[in-house]
Short mmCIF file of N, CA and C in Angstrom, two decimals:
data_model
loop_
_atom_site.label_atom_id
_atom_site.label_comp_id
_atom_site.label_asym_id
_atom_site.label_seq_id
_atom_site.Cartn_x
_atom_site.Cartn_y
_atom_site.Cartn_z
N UNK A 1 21.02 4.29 -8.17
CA UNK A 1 20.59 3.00 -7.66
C UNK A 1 19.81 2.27 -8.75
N UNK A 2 20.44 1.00 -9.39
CA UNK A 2 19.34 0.14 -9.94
C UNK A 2 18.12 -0.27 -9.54
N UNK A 3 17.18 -0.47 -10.35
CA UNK A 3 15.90 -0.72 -10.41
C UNK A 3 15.81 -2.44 -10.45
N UNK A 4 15.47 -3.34 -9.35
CA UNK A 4 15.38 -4.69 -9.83
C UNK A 4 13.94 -5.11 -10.26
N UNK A 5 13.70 -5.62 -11.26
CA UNK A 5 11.90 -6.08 -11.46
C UNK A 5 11.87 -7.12 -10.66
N UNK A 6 10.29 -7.16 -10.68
CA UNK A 6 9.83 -8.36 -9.40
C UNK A 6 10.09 -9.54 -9.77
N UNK A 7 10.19 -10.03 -11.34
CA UNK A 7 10.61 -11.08 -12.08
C UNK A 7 12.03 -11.53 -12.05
N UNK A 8 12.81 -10.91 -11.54
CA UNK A 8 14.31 -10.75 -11.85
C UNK A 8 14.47 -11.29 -9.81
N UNK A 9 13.63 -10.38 -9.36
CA UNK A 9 14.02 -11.16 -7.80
C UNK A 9 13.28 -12.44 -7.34
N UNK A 10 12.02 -12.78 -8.30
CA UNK A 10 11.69 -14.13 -7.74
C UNK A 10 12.44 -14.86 -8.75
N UNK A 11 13.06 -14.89 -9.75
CA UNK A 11 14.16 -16.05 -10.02
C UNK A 11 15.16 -16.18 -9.61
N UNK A 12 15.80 -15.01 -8.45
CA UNK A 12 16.84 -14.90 -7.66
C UNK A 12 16.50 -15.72 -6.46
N UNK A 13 15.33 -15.54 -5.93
CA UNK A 13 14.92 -16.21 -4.62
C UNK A 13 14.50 -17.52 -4.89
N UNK A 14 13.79 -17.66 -5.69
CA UNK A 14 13.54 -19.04 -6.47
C UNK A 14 14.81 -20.12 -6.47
N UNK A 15 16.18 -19.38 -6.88
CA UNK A 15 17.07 -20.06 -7.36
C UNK A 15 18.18 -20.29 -5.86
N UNK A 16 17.89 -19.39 -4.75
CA UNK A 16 18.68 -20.32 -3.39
C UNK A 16 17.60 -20.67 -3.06
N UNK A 17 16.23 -21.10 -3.05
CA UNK A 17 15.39 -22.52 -2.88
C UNK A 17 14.36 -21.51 -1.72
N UNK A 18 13.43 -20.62 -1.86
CA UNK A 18 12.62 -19.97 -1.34
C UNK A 18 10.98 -20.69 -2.34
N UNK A 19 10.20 -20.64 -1.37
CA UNK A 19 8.93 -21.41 -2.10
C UNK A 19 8.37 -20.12 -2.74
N UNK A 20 7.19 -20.61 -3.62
CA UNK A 20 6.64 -19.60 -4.49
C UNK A 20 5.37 -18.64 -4.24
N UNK A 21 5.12 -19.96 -2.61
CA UNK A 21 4.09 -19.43 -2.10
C UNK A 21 4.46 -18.44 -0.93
N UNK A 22 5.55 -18.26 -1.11
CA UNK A 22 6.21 -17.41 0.34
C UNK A 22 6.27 -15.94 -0.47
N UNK A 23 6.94 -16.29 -1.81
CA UNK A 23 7.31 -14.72 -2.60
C UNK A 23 5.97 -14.57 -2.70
N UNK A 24 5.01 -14.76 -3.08
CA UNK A 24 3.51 -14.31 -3.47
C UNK A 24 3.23 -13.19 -2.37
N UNK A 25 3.58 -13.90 -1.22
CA UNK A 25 2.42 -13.18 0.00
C UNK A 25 3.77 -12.50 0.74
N UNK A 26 4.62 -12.48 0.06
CA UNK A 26 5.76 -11.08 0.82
C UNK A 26 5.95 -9.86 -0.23
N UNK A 27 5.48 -10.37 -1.86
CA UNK A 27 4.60 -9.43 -2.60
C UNK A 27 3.38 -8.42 -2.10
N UNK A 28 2.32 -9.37 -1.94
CA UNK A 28 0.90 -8.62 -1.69
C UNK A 28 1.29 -8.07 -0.39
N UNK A 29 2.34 -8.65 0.76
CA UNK A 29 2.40 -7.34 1.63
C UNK A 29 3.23 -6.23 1.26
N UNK A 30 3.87 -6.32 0.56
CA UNK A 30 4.42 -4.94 0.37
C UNK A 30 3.35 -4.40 -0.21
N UNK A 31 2.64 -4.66 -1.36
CA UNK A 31 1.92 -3.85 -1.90
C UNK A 31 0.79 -3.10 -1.13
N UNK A 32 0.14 -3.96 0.08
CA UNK A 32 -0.87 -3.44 0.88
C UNK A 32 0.13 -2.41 1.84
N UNK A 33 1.30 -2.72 2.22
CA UNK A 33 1.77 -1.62 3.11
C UNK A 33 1.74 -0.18 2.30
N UNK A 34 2.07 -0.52 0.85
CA UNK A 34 2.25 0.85 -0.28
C UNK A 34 0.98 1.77 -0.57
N UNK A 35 0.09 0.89 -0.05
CA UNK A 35 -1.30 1.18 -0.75
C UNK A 35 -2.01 1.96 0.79
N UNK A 36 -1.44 1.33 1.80
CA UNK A 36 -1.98 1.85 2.93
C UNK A 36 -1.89 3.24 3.31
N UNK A 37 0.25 3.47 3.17
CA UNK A 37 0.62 5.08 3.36
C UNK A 37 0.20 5.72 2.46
N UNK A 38 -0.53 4.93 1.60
CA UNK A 38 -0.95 6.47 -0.16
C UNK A 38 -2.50 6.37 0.78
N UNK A 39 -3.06 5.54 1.18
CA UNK A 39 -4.42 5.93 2.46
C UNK A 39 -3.95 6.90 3.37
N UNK A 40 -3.48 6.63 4.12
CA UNK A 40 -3.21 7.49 5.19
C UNK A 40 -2.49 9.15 4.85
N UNK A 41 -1.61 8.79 3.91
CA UNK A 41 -1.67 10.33 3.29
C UNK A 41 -2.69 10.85 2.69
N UNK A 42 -3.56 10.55 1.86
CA UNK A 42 -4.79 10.87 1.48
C UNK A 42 -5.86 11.33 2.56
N UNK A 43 -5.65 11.10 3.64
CA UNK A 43 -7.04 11.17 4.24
C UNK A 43 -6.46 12.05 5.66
N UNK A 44 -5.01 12.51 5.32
CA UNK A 44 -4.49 13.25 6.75
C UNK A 44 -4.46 14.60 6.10
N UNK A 45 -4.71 14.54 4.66
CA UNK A 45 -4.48 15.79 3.81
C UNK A 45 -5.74 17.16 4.21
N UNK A 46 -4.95 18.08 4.48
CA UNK A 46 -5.57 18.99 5.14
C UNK A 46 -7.02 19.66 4.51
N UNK A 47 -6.64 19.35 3.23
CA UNK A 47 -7.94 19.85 2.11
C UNK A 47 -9.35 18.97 2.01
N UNK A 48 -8.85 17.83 2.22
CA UNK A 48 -9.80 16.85 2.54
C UNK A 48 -10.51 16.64 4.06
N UNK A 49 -10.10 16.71 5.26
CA UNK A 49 -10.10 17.10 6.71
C UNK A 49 -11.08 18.32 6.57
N UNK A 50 -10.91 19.43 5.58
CA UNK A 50 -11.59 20.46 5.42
C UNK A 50 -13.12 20.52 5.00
N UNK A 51 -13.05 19.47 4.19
CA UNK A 51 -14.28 19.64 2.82
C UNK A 51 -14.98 18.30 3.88
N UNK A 52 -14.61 17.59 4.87
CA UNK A 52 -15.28 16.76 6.11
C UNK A 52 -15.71 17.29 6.70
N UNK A 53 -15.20 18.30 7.00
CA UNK A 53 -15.80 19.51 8.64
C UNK A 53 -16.94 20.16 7.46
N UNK A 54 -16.64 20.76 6.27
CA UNK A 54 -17.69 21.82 5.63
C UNK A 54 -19.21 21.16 5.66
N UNK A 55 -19.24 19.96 5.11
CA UNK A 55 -19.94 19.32 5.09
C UNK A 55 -20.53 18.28 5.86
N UNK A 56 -20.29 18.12 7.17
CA UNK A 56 -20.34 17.63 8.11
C UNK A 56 -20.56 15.92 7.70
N UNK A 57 -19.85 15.68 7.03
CA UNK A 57 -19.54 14.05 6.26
C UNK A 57 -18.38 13.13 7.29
N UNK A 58 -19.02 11.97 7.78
CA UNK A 58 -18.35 10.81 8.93
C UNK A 58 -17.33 10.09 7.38
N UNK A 59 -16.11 9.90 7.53
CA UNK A 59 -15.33 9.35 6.54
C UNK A 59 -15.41 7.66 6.53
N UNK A 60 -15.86 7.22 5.34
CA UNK A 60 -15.75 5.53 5.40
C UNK A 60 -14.51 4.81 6.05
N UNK A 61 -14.52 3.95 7.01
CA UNK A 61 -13.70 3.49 7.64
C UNK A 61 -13.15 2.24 6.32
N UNK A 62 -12.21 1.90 5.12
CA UNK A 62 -11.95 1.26 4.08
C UNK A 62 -11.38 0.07 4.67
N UNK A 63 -10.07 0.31 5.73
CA UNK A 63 -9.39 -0.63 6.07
C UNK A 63 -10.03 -1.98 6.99
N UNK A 64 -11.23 -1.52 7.59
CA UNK A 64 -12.02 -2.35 9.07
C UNK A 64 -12.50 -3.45 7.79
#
């Protein structure tokens, strides 16, 4: 499967007439959805869950 850069698809979308302010913020959501499951895997990880209970540490709520 090819790899498309993000540059290569906003001059694609750009070019059948999509605004610039639409690609921006369908960017930053993908990126916050990407950034969220690397959260949520991080913090469901059993080693970490562990070293919470050892230490009886309340986990920062990041996303609120």
């Amino acid at each position: 499967m090819a790899k498309i850069t993000k540059s290569k698809l906003t001059e694609h979308f750009k070019s059948i007439g999509m605004s610039e302010g639409f690609l921006s913020k369908f960017f930053a959501k993908l990126k916050k959805s990407g950034k969220e499951k690397e959260y949520e895997k991080l913090t469901n990880d059993p080693e970490y869950q562990r070293v919470l209970k050892k230490y009886n540490i309340k986990p920062v709520d990041w996303l609120a």
